[in-house]
Coordinates of C-alpha atoms in Angstrom, one line a residue:
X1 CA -5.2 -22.0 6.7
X2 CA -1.6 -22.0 5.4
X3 CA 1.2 -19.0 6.8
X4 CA 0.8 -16.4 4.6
X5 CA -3.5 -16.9 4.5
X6 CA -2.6 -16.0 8.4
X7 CA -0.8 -13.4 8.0
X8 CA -2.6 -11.5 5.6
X9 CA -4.6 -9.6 7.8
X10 CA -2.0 -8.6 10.2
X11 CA -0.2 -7.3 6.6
X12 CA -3.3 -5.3 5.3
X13 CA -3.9 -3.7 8.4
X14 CA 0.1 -2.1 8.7
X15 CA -0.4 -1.3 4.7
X16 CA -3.3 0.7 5.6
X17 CA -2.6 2.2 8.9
X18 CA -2.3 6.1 7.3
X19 CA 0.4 6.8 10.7
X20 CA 3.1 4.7 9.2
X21 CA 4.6 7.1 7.4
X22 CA 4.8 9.7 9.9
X23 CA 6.0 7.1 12.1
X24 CA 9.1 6.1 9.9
X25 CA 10.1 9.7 10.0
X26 CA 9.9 9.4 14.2
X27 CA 11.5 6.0 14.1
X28 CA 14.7 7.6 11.8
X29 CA 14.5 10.4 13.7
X30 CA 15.8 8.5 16.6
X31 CA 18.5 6.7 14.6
X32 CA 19.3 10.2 13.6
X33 CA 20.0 11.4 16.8
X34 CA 21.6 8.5 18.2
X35 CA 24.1 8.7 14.9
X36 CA 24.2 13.0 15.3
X37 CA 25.1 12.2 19.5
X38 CA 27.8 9.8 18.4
X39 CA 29.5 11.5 15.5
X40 CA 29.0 15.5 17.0
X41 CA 31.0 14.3 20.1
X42 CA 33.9 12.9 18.9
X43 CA 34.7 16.5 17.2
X44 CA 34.2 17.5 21.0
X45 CA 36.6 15.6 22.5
X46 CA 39.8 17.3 23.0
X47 CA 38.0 20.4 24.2
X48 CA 35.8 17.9 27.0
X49 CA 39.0 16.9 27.7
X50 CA 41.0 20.3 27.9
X51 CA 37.9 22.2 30.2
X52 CA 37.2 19.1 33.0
X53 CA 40.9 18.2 33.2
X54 CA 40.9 14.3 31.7
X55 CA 43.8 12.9 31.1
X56 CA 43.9 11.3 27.4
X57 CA 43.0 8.2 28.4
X58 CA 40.2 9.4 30.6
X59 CA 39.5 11.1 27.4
X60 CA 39.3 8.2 25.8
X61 CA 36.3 6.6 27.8
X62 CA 34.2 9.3 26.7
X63 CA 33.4 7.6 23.7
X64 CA 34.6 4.1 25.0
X65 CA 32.5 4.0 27.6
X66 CA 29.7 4.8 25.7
X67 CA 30.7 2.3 23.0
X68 CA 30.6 -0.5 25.7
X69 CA 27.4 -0.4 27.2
X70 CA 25.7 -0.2 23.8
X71 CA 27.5 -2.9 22.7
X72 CA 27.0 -4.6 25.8
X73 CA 23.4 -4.0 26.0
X74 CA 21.7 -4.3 22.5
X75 CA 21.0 -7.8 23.0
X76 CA 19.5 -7.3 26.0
X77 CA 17.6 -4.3 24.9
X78 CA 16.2 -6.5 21.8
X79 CA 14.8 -8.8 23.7
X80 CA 13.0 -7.3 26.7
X81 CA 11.7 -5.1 24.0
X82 CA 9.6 -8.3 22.3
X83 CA 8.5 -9.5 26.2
X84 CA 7.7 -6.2 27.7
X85 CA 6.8 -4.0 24.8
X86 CA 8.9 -2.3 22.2
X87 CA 6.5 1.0 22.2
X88 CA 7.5 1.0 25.9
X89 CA 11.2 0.3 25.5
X90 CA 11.3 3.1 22.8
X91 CA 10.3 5.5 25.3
X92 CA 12.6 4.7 27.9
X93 CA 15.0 4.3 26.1
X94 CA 13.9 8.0 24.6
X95 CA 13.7 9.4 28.6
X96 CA 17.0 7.5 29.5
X97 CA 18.7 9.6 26.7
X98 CA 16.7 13.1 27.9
X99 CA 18.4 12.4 31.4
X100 CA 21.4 11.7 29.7
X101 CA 22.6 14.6 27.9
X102 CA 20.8 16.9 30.6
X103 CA 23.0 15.4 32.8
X104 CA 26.0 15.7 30.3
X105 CA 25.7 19.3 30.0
X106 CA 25.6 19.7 33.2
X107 CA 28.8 17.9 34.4
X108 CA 31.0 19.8 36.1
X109 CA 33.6 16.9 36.9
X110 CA 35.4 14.2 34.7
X111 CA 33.6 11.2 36.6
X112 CA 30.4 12.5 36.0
X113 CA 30.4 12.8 32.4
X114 CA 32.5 9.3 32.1
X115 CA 28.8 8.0 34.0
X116 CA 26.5 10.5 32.0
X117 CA 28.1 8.7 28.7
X118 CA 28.0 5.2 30.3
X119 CA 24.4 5.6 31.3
X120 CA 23.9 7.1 27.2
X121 CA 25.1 4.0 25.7
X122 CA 21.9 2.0 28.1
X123 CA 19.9 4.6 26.2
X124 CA 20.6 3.9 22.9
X125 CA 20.7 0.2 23.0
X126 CA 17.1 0.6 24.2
X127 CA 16.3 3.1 21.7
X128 CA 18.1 1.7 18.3
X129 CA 17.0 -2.0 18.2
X130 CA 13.7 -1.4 19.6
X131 CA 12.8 1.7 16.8
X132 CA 14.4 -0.7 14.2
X133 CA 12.1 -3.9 15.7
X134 CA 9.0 -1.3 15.5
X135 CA 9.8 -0.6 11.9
X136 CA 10.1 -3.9 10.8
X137 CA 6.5 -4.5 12.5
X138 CA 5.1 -1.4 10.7
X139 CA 6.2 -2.5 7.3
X140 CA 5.5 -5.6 6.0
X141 CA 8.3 -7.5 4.0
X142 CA 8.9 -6.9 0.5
X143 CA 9.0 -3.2 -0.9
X144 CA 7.6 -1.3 1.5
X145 CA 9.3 -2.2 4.2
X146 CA 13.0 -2.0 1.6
X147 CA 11.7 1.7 0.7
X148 CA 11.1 2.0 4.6
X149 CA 15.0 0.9 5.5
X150 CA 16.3 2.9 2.2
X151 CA 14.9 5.6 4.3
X152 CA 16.5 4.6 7.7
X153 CA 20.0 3.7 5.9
X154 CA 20.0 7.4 4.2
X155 CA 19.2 9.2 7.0
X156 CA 21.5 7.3 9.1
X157 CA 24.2 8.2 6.3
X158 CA 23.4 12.8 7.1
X159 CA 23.5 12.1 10.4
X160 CA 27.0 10.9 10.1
X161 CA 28.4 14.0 8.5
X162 CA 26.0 16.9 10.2
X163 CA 26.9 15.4 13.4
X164 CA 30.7 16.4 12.4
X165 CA 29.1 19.3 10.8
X166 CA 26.8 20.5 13.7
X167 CA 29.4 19.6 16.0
X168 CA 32.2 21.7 14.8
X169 CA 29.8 24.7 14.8
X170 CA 28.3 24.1 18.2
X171 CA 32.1 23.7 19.6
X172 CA 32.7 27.3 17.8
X173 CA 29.8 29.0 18.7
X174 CA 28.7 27.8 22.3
X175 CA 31.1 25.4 24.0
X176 CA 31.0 22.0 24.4
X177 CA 27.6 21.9 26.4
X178 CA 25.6 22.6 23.5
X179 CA 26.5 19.3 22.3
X180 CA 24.3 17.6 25.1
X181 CA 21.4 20.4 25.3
X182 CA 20.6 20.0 20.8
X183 CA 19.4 16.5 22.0
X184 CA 16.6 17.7 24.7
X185 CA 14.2 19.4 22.4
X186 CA 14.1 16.7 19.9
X187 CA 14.1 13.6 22.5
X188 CA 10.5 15.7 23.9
X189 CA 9.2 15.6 21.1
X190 CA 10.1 12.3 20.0
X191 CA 8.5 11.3 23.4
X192 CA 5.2 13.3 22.9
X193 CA 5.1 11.9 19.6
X194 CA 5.5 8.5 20.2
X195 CA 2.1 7.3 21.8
X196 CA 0.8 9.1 19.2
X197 CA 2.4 7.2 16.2
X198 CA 3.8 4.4 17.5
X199 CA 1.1 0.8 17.7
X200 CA 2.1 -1.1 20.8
X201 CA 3.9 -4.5 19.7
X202 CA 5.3 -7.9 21.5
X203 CA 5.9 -11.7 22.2
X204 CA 2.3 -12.7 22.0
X205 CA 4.0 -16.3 22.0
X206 CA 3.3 -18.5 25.2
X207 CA 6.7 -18.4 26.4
X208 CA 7.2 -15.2 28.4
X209 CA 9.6 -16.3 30.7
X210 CA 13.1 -14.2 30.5
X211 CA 15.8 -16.1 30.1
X212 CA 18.1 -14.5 32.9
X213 CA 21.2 -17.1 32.8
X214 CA 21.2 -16.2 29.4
X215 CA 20.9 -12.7 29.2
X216 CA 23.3 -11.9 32.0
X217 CA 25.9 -14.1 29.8
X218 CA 25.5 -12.6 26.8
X219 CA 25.8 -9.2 27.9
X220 CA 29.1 -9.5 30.0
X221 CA 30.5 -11.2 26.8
X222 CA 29.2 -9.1 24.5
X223 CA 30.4 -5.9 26.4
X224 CA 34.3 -7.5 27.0
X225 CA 34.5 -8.1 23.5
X226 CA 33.6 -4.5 22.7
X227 CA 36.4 -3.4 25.3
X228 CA 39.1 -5.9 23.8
X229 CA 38.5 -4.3 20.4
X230 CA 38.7 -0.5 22.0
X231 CA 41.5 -1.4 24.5
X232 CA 43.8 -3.6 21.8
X233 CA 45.5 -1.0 19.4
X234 CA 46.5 0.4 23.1
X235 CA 47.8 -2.1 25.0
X236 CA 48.7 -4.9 22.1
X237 CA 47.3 -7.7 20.2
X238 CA 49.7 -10.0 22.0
X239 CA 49.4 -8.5 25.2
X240 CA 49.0 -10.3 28.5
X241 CA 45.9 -8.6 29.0
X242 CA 44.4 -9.1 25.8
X243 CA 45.0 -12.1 25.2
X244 CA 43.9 -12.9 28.5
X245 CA 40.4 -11.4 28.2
X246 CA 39.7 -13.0 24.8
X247 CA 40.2 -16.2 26.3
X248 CA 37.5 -15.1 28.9
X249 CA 35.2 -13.9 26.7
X250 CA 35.7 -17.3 24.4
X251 CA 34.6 -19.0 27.6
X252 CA 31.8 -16.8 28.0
X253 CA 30.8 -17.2 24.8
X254 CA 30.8 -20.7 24.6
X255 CA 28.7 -21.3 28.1
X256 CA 26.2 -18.4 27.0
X257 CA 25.5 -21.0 23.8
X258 CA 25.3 -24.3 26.6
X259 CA 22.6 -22.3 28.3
X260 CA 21.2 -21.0 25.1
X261 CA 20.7 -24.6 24.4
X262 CA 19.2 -25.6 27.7
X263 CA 16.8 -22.8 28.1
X264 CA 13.3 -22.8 27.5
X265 CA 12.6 -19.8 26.2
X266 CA 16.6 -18.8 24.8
X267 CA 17.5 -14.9 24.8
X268 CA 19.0 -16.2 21.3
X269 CA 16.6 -18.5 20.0
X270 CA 18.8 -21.3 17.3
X271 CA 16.2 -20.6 14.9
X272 CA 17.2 -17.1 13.8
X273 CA 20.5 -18.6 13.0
X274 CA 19.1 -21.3 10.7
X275 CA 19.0 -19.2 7.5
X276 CA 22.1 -18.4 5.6
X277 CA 20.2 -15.3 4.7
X278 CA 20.2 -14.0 7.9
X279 CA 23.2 -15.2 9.4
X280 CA 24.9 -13.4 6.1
X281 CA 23.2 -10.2 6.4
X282 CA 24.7 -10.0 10.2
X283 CA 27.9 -11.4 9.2
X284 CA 28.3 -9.1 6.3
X285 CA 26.9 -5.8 8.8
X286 CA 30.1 -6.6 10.7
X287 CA 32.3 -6.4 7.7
X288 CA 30.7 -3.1 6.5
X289 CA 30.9 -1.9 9.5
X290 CA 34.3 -2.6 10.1
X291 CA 34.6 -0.4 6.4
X292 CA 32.9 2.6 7.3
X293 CA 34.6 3.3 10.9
X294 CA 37.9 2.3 9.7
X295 CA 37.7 4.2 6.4
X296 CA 36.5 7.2 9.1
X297 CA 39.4 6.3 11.0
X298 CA 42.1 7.1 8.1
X299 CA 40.2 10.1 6.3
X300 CA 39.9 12.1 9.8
X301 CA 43.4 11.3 11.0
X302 CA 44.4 13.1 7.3
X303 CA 42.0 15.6 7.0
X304 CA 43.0 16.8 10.8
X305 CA 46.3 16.0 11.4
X306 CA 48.1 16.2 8.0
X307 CA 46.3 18.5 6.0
X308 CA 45.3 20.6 9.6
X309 CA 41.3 20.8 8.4
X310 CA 39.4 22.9 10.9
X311 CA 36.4 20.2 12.5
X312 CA 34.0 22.6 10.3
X313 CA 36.1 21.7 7.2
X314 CA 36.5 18.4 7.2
X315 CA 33.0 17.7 8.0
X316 CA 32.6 19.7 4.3
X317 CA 34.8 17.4 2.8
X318 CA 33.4 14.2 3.7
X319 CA 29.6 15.8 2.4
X320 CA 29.8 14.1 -1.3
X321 CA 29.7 10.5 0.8
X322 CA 26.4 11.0 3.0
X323 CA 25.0 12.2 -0.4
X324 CA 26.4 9.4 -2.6
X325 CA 24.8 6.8 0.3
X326 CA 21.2 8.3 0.0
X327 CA 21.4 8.0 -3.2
X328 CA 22.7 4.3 -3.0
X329 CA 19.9 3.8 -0.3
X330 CA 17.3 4.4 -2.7
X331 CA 18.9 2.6 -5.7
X332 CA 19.3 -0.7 -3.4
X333 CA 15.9 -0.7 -2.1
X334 CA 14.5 -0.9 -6.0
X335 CA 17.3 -3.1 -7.2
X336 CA 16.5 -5.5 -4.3
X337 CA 12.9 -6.4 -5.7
X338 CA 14.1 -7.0 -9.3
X339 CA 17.7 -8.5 -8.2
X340 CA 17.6 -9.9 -4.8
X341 CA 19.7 -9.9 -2.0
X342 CA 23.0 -11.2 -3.2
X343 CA 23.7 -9.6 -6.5
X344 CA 23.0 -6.2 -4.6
X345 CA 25.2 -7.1 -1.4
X346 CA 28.0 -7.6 -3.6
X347 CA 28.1 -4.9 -5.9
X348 CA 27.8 -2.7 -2.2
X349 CA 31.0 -4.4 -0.9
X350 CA 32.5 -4.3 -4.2
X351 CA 31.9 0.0 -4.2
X352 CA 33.2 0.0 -0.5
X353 CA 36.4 -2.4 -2.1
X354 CA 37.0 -0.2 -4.6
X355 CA 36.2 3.3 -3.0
X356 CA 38.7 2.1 -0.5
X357 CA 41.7 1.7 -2.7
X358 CA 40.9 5.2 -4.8
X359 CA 41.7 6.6 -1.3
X360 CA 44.9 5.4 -1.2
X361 CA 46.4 8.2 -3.3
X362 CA 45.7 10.6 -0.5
X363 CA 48.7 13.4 -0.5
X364 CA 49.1 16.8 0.8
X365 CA 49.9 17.6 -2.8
X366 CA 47.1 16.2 -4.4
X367 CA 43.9 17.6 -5.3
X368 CA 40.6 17.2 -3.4
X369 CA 39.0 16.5 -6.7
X370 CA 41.2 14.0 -8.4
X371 CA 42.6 12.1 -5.1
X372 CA 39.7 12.2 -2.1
X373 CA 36.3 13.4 -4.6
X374 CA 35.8 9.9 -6.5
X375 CA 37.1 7.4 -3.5
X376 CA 34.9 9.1 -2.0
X377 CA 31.6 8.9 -4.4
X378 CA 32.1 5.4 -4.9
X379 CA 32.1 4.8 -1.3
X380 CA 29.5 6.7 -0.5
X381 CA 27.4 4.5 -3.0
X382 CA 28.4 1.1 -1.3
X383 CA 27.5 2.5 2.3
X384 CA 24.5 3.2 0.9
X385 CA 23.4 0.3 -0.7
X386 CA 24.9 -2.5 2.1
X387 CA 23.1 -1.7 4.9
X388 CA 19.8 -1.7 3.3
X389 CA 20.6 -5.3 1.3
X390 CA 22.0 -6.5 4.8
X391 CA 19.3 -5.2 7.0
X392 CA 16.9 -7.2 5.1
X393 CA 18.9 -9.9 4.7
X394 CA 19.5 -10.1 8.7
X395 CA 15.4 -9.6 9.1
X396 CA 14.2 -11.7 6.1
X397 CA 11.6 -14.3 7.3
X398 CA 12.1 -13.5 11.0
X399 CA 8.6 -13.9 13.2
X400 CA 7.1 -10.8 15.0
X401 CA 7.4 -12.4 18.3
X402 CA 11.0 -12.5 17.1
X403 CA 11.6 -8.8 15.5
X404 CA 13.0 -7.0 18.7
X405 CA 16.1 -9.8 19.2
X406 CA 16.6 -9.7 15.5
X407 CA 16.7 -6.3 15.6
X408 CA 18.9 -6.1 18.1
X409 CA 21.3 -8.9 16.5
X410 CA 22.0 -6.7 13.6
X411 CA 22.5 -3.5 15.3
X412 CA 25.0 -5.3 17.7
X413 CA 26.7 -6.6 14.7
X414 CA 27.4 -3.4 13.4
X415 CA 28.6 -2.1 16.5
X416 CA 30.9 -5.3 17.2
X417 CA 32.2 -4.3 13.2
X418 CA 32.8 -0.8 14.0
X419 CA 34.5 -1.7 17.2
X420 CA 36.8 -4.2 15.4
X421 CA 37.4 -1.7 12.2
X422 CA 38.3 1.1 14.4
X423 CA 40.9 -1.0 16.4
X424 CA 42.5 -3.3 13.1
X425 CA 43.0 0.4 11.1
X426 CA 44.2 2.0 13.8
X427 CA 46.9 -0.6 14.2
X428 CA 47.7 -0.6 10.8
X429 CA 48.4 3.0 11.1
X430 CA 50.6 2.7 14.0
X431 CA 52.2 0.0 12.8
X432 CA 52.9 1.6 9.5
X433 CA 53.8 5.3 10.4
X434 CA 57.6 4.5 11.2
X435 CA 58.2 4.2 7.6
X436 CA 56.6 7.9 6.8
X437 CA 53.7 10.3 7.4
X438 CA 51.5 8.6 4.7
X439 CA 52.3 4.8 4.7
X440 CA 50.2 4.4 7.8
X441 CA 46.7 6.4 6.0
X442 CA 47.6 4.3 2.7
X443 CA 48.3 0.7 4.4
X444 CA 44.6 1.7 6.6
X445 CA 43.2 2.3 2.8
X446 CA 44.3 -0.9 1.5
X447 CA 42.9 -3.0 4.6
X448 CA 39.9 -1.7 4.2
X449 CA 40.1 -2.5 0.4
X450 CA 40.8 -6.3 1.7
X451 CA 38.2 -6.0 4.1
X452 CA 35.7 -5.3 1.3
X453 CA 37.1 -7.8 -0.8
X454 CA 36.5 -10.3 1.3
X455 CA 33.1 -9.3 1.5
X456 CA 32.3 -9.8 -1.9
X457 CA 33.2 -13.3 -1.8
X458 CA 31.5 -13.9 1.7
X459 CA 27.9 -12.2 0.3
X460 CA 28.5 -14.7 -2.6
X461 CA 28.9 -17.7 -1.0
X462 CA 26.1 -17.2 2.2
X463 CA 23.7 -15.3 0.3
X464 CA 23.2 -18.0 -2.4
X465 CA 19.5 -18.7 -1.3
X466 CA 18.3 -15.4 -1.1
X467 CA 17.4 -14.9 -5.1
X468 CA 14.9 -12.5 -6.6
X469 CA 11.7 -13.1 -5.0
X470 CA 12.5 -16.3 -2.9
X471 CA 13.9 -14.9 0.2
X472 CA 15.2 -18.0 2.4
X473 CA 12.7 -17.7 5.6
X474 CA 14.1 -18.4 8.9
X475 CA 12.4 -21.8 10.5
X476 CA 9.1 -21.1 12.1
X477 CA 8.5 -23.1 15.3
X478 CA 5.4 -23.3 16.8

């Protein structure tokens, strides 16, 4: 019986299972909310900050904190999803994040919300590569499961800008609390739900041993990278301390791959890393990553500080992009099956180049329409169509038993990316303000312009095998 003879059944059950859809809607419900949590409290931070007393860089670990231990985690929360059951790790991850903003809301003290947002970032790197590995498994791959990631990438894309939206009217209307208490109702539902629509998915392989070595490794590296790229634009590129800790975390790195090698049953099995499709797709998630939180970076720093938008306003502004990327979304996922991979990965970073360098004619003179409008349409149309290209790129040929560390990969690639874009623009704009108010938003522009043009030339060169209808598997070993 060859492979696909195999897995045909497995395929025509998922096409036919009549829940799937309703499931997709649950599964981008929770990147929703993860994406709404992130984006709603960084419009909250200053007022946080003002009512529990924190010092700015107290302030700071609000979000940094909570950017660490997802970071830190996703591998981790990939993989134990495939051994113990990605259903299962949904759902903690969903009562993790219940607890969490319950006991967000509730903090009374600095320290405890610093924990509460610690403790949120475990949530979501149990909740965001698991609901992606549970997709993948729902949809078999081709064009259902591209229509099903058009559908995660544009719903990822609103949650972006009503999470500055909802925030700035939550702030307005009921205090900073509210920000925490939005998430309960949906995360009990979501939990209700989930037995419901959810099949029950793993490693079925014989190796169920967990690679602990491994796993402990990767998760302290992965987590001091993530606070070199939050802690450099503060301390210095050069600094002691920096360079001290990436020289750590290269050693990490580099004895988390000796074990890799050694392990029977590796928390990053070599195999995954085989294909130049998928190691593309998570190389090029970094680099779009690194565009969209940098590009975020510059346009709020404006929109707030220079042009003195109110949090409600500026989350108006940015609306034409979410709406340009759903639109890209769908576009990619039908291009993909008469295209491929690559010719649509590059015309993404191409937009995202170009969008970029439209934006750097932002002036307090200039009008919304001519100078933010189309920089912002065209990069609204890249965001959309990357991630969908990349995400099946990064997934393309991976095995079941495999989907939950893949997943995972991919998510922590685009975390890694945002970490790095938010700490390389915001030194360009620190580095670039002494010689006026808007070299250092133009120079952030144009790095981001260079960041997506090297993109173009990176999806050209490692997506070379992934052509219309031949997607270059990853290595199946039995």
């Amino acid at each position: 019986m060859t492979l696909a003879e195999s897995a045909r059944p497995d395929s025509v059950a998922r096409q036919a299972d009549p829940r799937r859809l309703a499931a997709l809607v649950l599964l981008c419900a929770a990147n929703f909310m993860v994406i709404l949590d992130a984006q709603s409290v960084i419009m909250g931070v200053p007022v946080i900050a003002a009512d529990l007393g924190l010092s700015p860089v107290e302030a700071q670990w609000i979000l940094s904190g909570n950017l660490l231990t997802f970071g830190g985690l996703l591998l981790l929360g990939g993989r134990a999803a495939d051994l113990l059951g990605r259903r299962r790790l949904f759902m903690a991850g969903t009562a993790l994040f219940l607890v969490v903003s319950l006991l967000s809301a509730l903090a009374t003290a600095g320290p405890l919300l610093l924990a509460a947002r610690a403790l949120h970032g475990v949530s979501a790197a149990l909740m965001a590569p698991t609901a992606l590995a549970i997709l993948t498994d729902t949809f078999p791959e081709g064009r259902a499961r591209n229509r099903a990631l058009a559908v995660w990438s544009g719903i990822a894309a609103l949650g972006a800008t009503i999470g500055l939206l909802l925030g700035g009217a939550l702030l307005d209307w009921f205090g900073w609390q509210s920000l925490f208490y939005v998430n309960v109702p949906v995360a009990v539902l979501m939990l209700v739900l989930s037995p419901v629509l959810l099949r029950e998915s793993r490693d079925a392989s014989a190796h169920r041993t967990f690679d602990v070595a491994g796993a402990v490794l990767s998760t302290v590296a992965l987590g001091l990278l993530v606070y070199v790229l939050v802690e450099a634009p503060e301390r210095g590129w050069t600094s002691f301390s920096t360079l001290g800790l990436a020289v750590v975390f290269l050693a990490l790195t580099a004895a988390t791959i000796v074990v890799e090698r050694r392990s029977a049953a590796p928390l990053l099995p070599a195999r995954l890393f085989r294909s130049a499709t998928v190691l593309g797709g998570n190389v090029l998630t970094v680099l779009v990553a690194m565009l969209a939180f940098g590009m975020s970076v510059v346009l709020s720093q404006y929109s707030l500080g220079v042009l003195g938008y109110t949090p409600i306003v500026f989350g108006l502004s940015q609306s034409a992009m979410p709406i340009a990327s759903v639109i890209g979304a769908y576009a990619a996922q039908a291009a993909l099956a008469r295209r491929g991979v690559r010719p649509v990965a590059v015309t993404a970073l191409l937009l995202l180049a170009v969008g970029s360098v439209l934006l750097t004619g932002l002036s307090p003179e200039g009008s919304y329409l001519t100078t933010v409008l189309p920089g912002l349409l065209v990069f609204g149309l890249g965001l959309g169509i990357g991630p969908v290209a990349l995400v099946a790129a990064a997934l393309t040929g991976v095995t079941p038993a495999d989907a939950g560390i893949a997943s995972g990969i991919n998510v922590a690639a685009f975390q890694v990316g945002g970490a790095l874009g938010v700490a390389v623009v915001s030194t360009v704009l620190a580095s670039n303000a002494a010689a006026g108010p808007l070299a250092g938003f133009h120079a952030g522009m144009y790095a981001c312009g260079g960041i997506g043009a090297a993109g173009v030339l990176v999806a050209f060169f490692l997506l070379r095998g992934a052509r219309r209808g031949r997607l270059t598997a990853v290595p199946r070993v039995h």
